[in-house]
């Protein structure tokens, strides 16, 4: 197997113009070849770093971009492998706000037998048959999230739509 430094030495020699001006044992070529080989090897290693599950050199940057370490898990000491697993999960987790998603999260966090109980609200008041649903929809879509809008209509208003 040929050495990558030797390959770059050979390549650089072939790039030189022909003629007696160039020495076969040129110190410049021998000096540049190892640097090019090292850059080549570093580029190859960075290809592995693209995958967060295998990242070593770039793991701190990936964690920062993904908001890790998780503030909820900040007190836990983690090995490099555990950090890679958490990062991989953060980048590749798909799911939503449903029971299966949260059960999977609990399983990953070490609670495989956890159960989730859902309670439905009880509202015994009848649905209103008055109001302007179009106006309410527009306002509810635009009001600031830190506020709560309550619609009150005057009694006896007959022109409001449903």
Tab-separated table of C-alpha atoms in Angstrom:
chain	number	residue	atom	x	y	z
A	1	UNK	CA	0.000	0.000	0.000
A	2	UNK	CA	1.364	3.366	-0.979
A	3	UNK	CA	1.652	6.170	1.555
A	4	UNK	CA	-0.635	9.176	0.987
A	5	UNK	CA	2.368	11.493	1.405
A	6	UNK	CA	4.178	9.562	-1.335
A	7	UNK	CA	1.108	9.858	-3.559
A	8	UNK	CA	1.095	13.634	-3.155
A	9	UNK	CA	4.853	13.769	-3.824
A	10	UNK	CA	4.277	11.842	-7.061
A	11	UNK	CA	1.329	14.058	-7.985
A	12	UNK	CA	3.253	17.280	-7.386
A	13	UNK	CA	6.134	16.006	-9.516
A	14	UNK	CA	3.768	15.290	-12.410
A	15	UNK	CA	2.443	18.844	-12.181
A	16	UNK	CA	5.883	20.359	-12.730
A	17	UNK	CA	6.769	21.374	-16.278
A	18	UNK	CA	9.257	19.063	-17.996
A	19	UNK	CA	12.912	19.984	-18.157
A	20	UNK	CA	16.240	19.885	-16.368
A	21	UNK	CA	15.373	22.770	-14.042
A	22	UNK	CA	13.489	20.491	-11.647
A	23	UNK	CA	15.304	18.219	-9.261
A	24	UNK	CA	13.750	14.786	-8.574
A	25	UNK	CA	14.479	15.255	-4.872
A	26	UNK	CA	13.076	18.792	-4.677
A	27	UNK	CA	12.816	19.860	-1.024
A	28	UNK	CA	9.788	22.060	-1.746
A	29	UNK	CA	7.792	19.134	-3.111
A	30	UNK	CA	8.867	16.899	-0.235
A	31	UNK	CA	7.834	19.646	2.184
A	32	UNK	CA	4.419	20.281	0.634
A	33	UNK	CA	3.372	16.662	0.156
A	34	UNK	CA	2.978	15.767	3.876
A	35	UNK	CA	0.891	18.898	4.480
A	36	UNK	CA	-1.387	18.042	1.571
A	37	UNK	CA	-1.663	14.449	2.805
A	38	UNK	CA	-2.567	15.677	6.290
A	39	UNK	CA	-5.233	18.027	4.879
A	40	UNK	CA	-6.587	15.127	2.804
A	41	UNK	CA	-6.806	12.862	5.868
A	42	UNK	CA	-8.465	15.622	7.887
A	43	UNK	CA	-11.064	16.125	5.135
A	44	UNK	CA	-11.726	12.374	5.150
A	45	UNK	CA	-12.217	12.404	8.920
A	46	UNK	CA	-14.623	15.344	8.627
A	47	UNK	CA	-16.812	13.228	6.361
A	48	UNK	CA	-17.466	11.011	9.390
A	49	UNK	CA	-18.249	14.111	11.465
A	50	UNK	CA	-21.261	14.862	9.251
A	51	UNK	CA	-23.158	12.167	11.138
A	52	UNK	CA	-23.934	13.462	14.660
A	53	UNK	CA	-23.999	9.886	15.984
A	54	UNK	CA	-20.304	9.523	15.079
A	55	UNK	CA	-19.145	13.076	15.734
A	56	UNK	CA	-16.097	13.565	17.949
A	57	UNK	CA	-14.333	16.691	16.749
A	58	UNK	CA	-17.495	18.705	16.076
A	59	UNK	CA	-19.695	17.370	18.890
A	60	UNK	CA	-19.483	20.584	20.946
A	61	UNK	CA	-20.589	22.657	17.953
A	62	UNK	CA	-23.431	20.242	17.135
A	63	UNK	CA	-24.590	20.312	20.756
A	64	UNK	CA	-24.600	24.113	20.781
A	65	UNK	CA	-26.621	24.244	17.547
A	66	UNK	CA	-29.150	21.764	18.950
A	67	UNK	CA	-29.518	23.412	22.347
A	68	UNK	CA	-27.641	20.686	24.197
A	69	UNK	CA	-26.830	19.707	26.832
A	70	UNK	CA	-30.482	19.658	27.785
A	71	UNK	CA	-31.065	21.789	30.877
A	72	UNK	CA	-33.234	18.988	32.272
A	73	UNK	CA	-30.330	16.542	32.027
A	74	UNK	CA	-27.520	18.959	32.894
A	75	UNK	CA	-26.660	17.269	36.206
A	76	UNK	CA	-26.021	13.890	34.593
A	77	UNK	CA	-22.457	13.019	33.624
A	78	UNK	CA	-22.354	11.705	30.068
A	79	UNK	CA	-19.759	9.721	28.190
A	80	UNK	CA	-18.903	10.647	24.612
A	81	UNK	CA	-21.077	7.767	23.388
A	82	UNK	CA	-24.055	8.970	25.460
A	83	UNK	CA	-23.580	12.508	24.169
A	84	UNK	CA	-23.549	11.154	20.603
A	85	UNK	CA	-26.769	9.208	21.276
A	86	UNK	CA	-28.527	12.260	22.742
A	87	UNK	CA	-27.367	14.394	19.824
A	88	UNK	CA	-28.494	11.789	17.295
A	89	UNK	CA	-31.888	11.568	18.993
A	90	UNK	CA	-32.251	15.358	19.018
A	91	UNK	CA	-31.408	15.646	15.315
A	92	UNK	CA	-33.370	12.639	14.059
A	93	UNK	CA	-36.356	12.340	16.388
A	94	UNK	CA	-39.677	12.481	14.632
A	95	UNK	CA	-42.970	12.481	16.404
A	96	UNK	CA	-45.514	14.758	17.810
A	97	UNK	CA	-47.673	15.545	20.729
A	98	UNK	CA	-49.192	12.116	21.177
A	99	UNK	CA	-49.028	9.290	23.677
A	100	UNK	CA	-46.692	7.083	21.608
A	101	UNK	CA	-44.135	9.891	21.262
A	102	UNK	CA	-44.023	10.591	24.988
A	103	UNK	CA	-43.871	6.872	25.862
A	104	UNK	CA	-40.836	6.545	23.578
A	105	UNK	CA	-39.202	9.547	25.270
A	106	UNK	CA	-39.829	7.989	28.690
A	107	UNK	CA	-38.350	4.697	27.475
A	108	UNK	CA	-35.205	6.468	26.243
A	109	UNK	CA	-34.913	8.213	29.618
A	110	UNK	CA	-35.025	4.874	31.439
A	111	UNK	CA	-38.714	4.383	32.212
A	112	UNK	CA	-39.897	1.653	29.809
A	113	UNK	CA	-42.899	0.671	31.972
A	114	UNK	CA	-44.286	4.203	32.356
A	115	UNK	CA	-47.951	4.788	31.662
A	116	UNK	CA	-49.729	7.915	30.522
A	117	UNK	CA	-53.236	8.689	31.650
A	118	UNK	CA	-55.301	11.229	29.770
A	119	UNK	CA	-58.174	13.092	31.352
A	120	UNK	CA	-60.916	14.704	29.319
A	121	UNK	CA	-62.328	17.968	30.563
A	122	UNK	CA	-65.934	18.081	31.661
A	123	UNK	CA	-67.908	21.005	30.359
A	124	UNK	CA	-71.582	20.866	31.201
A	125	UNK	CA	-72.434	24.266	29.748
A	126	UNK	CA	-74.180	24.265	26.389
A	127	UNK	CA	-72.311	25.571	23.374
A	128	UNK	CA	-73.213	29.154	22.590
A	129	UNK	CA	-75.443	29.626	19.601
A	130	UNK	CA	-74.648	33.302	19.287
A	131	UNK	CA	-71.561	35.250	18.359
A	132	UNK	CA	-69.612	36.037	15.219
A	133	UNK	CA	-67.327	33.076	14.523
A	134	UNK	CA	-65.465	34.853	11.700
A	135	UNK	CA	-64.528	37.795	13.923
A	136	UNK	CA	-63.531	35.486	16.765
A	137	UNK	CA	-61.373	33.422	14.426
A	138	UNK	CA	-59.509	36.469	13.101
A	139	UNK	CA	-58.939	37.933	16.562
A	140	UNK	CA	-57.892	34.597	18.112
A	141	UNK	CA	-55.358	34.105	15.355
A	142	UNK	CA	-53.778	37.501	15.990
A	143	UNK	CA	-53.860	38.115	19.727
A	144	UNK	CA	-50.578	37.892	21.666
A	145	UNK	CA	-49.901	34.525	23.238
A	146	UNK	CA	-49.545	35.980	26.727
A	147	UNK	CA	-53.136	37.248	26.690
A	148	UNK	CA	-56.560	35.609	26.788
A	149	UNK	CA	-59.391	37.047	24.701
A	150	UNK	CA	-62.943	36.680	25.998
A	151	UNK	CA	-65.793	37.609	23.676
A	152	UNK	CA	-68.936	39.094	25.192
A	153	UNK	CA	-71.928	39.953	23.044
A	154	UNK	CA	-74.837	42.173	24.020
A	155	UNK	CA	-78.044	40.342	24.833
A	156	UNK	CA	-80.679	40.234	22.159
A	157	UNK	CA	-78.326	40.757	19.217
A	158	UNK	CA	-79.971	38.970	16.336
A	159	UNK	CA	-77.603	39.875	13.463
A	160	UNK	CA	-74.584	37.884	14.752
A	161	UNK	CA	-73.704	34.873	12.673
A	162	UNK	CA	-72.729	31.450	13.985
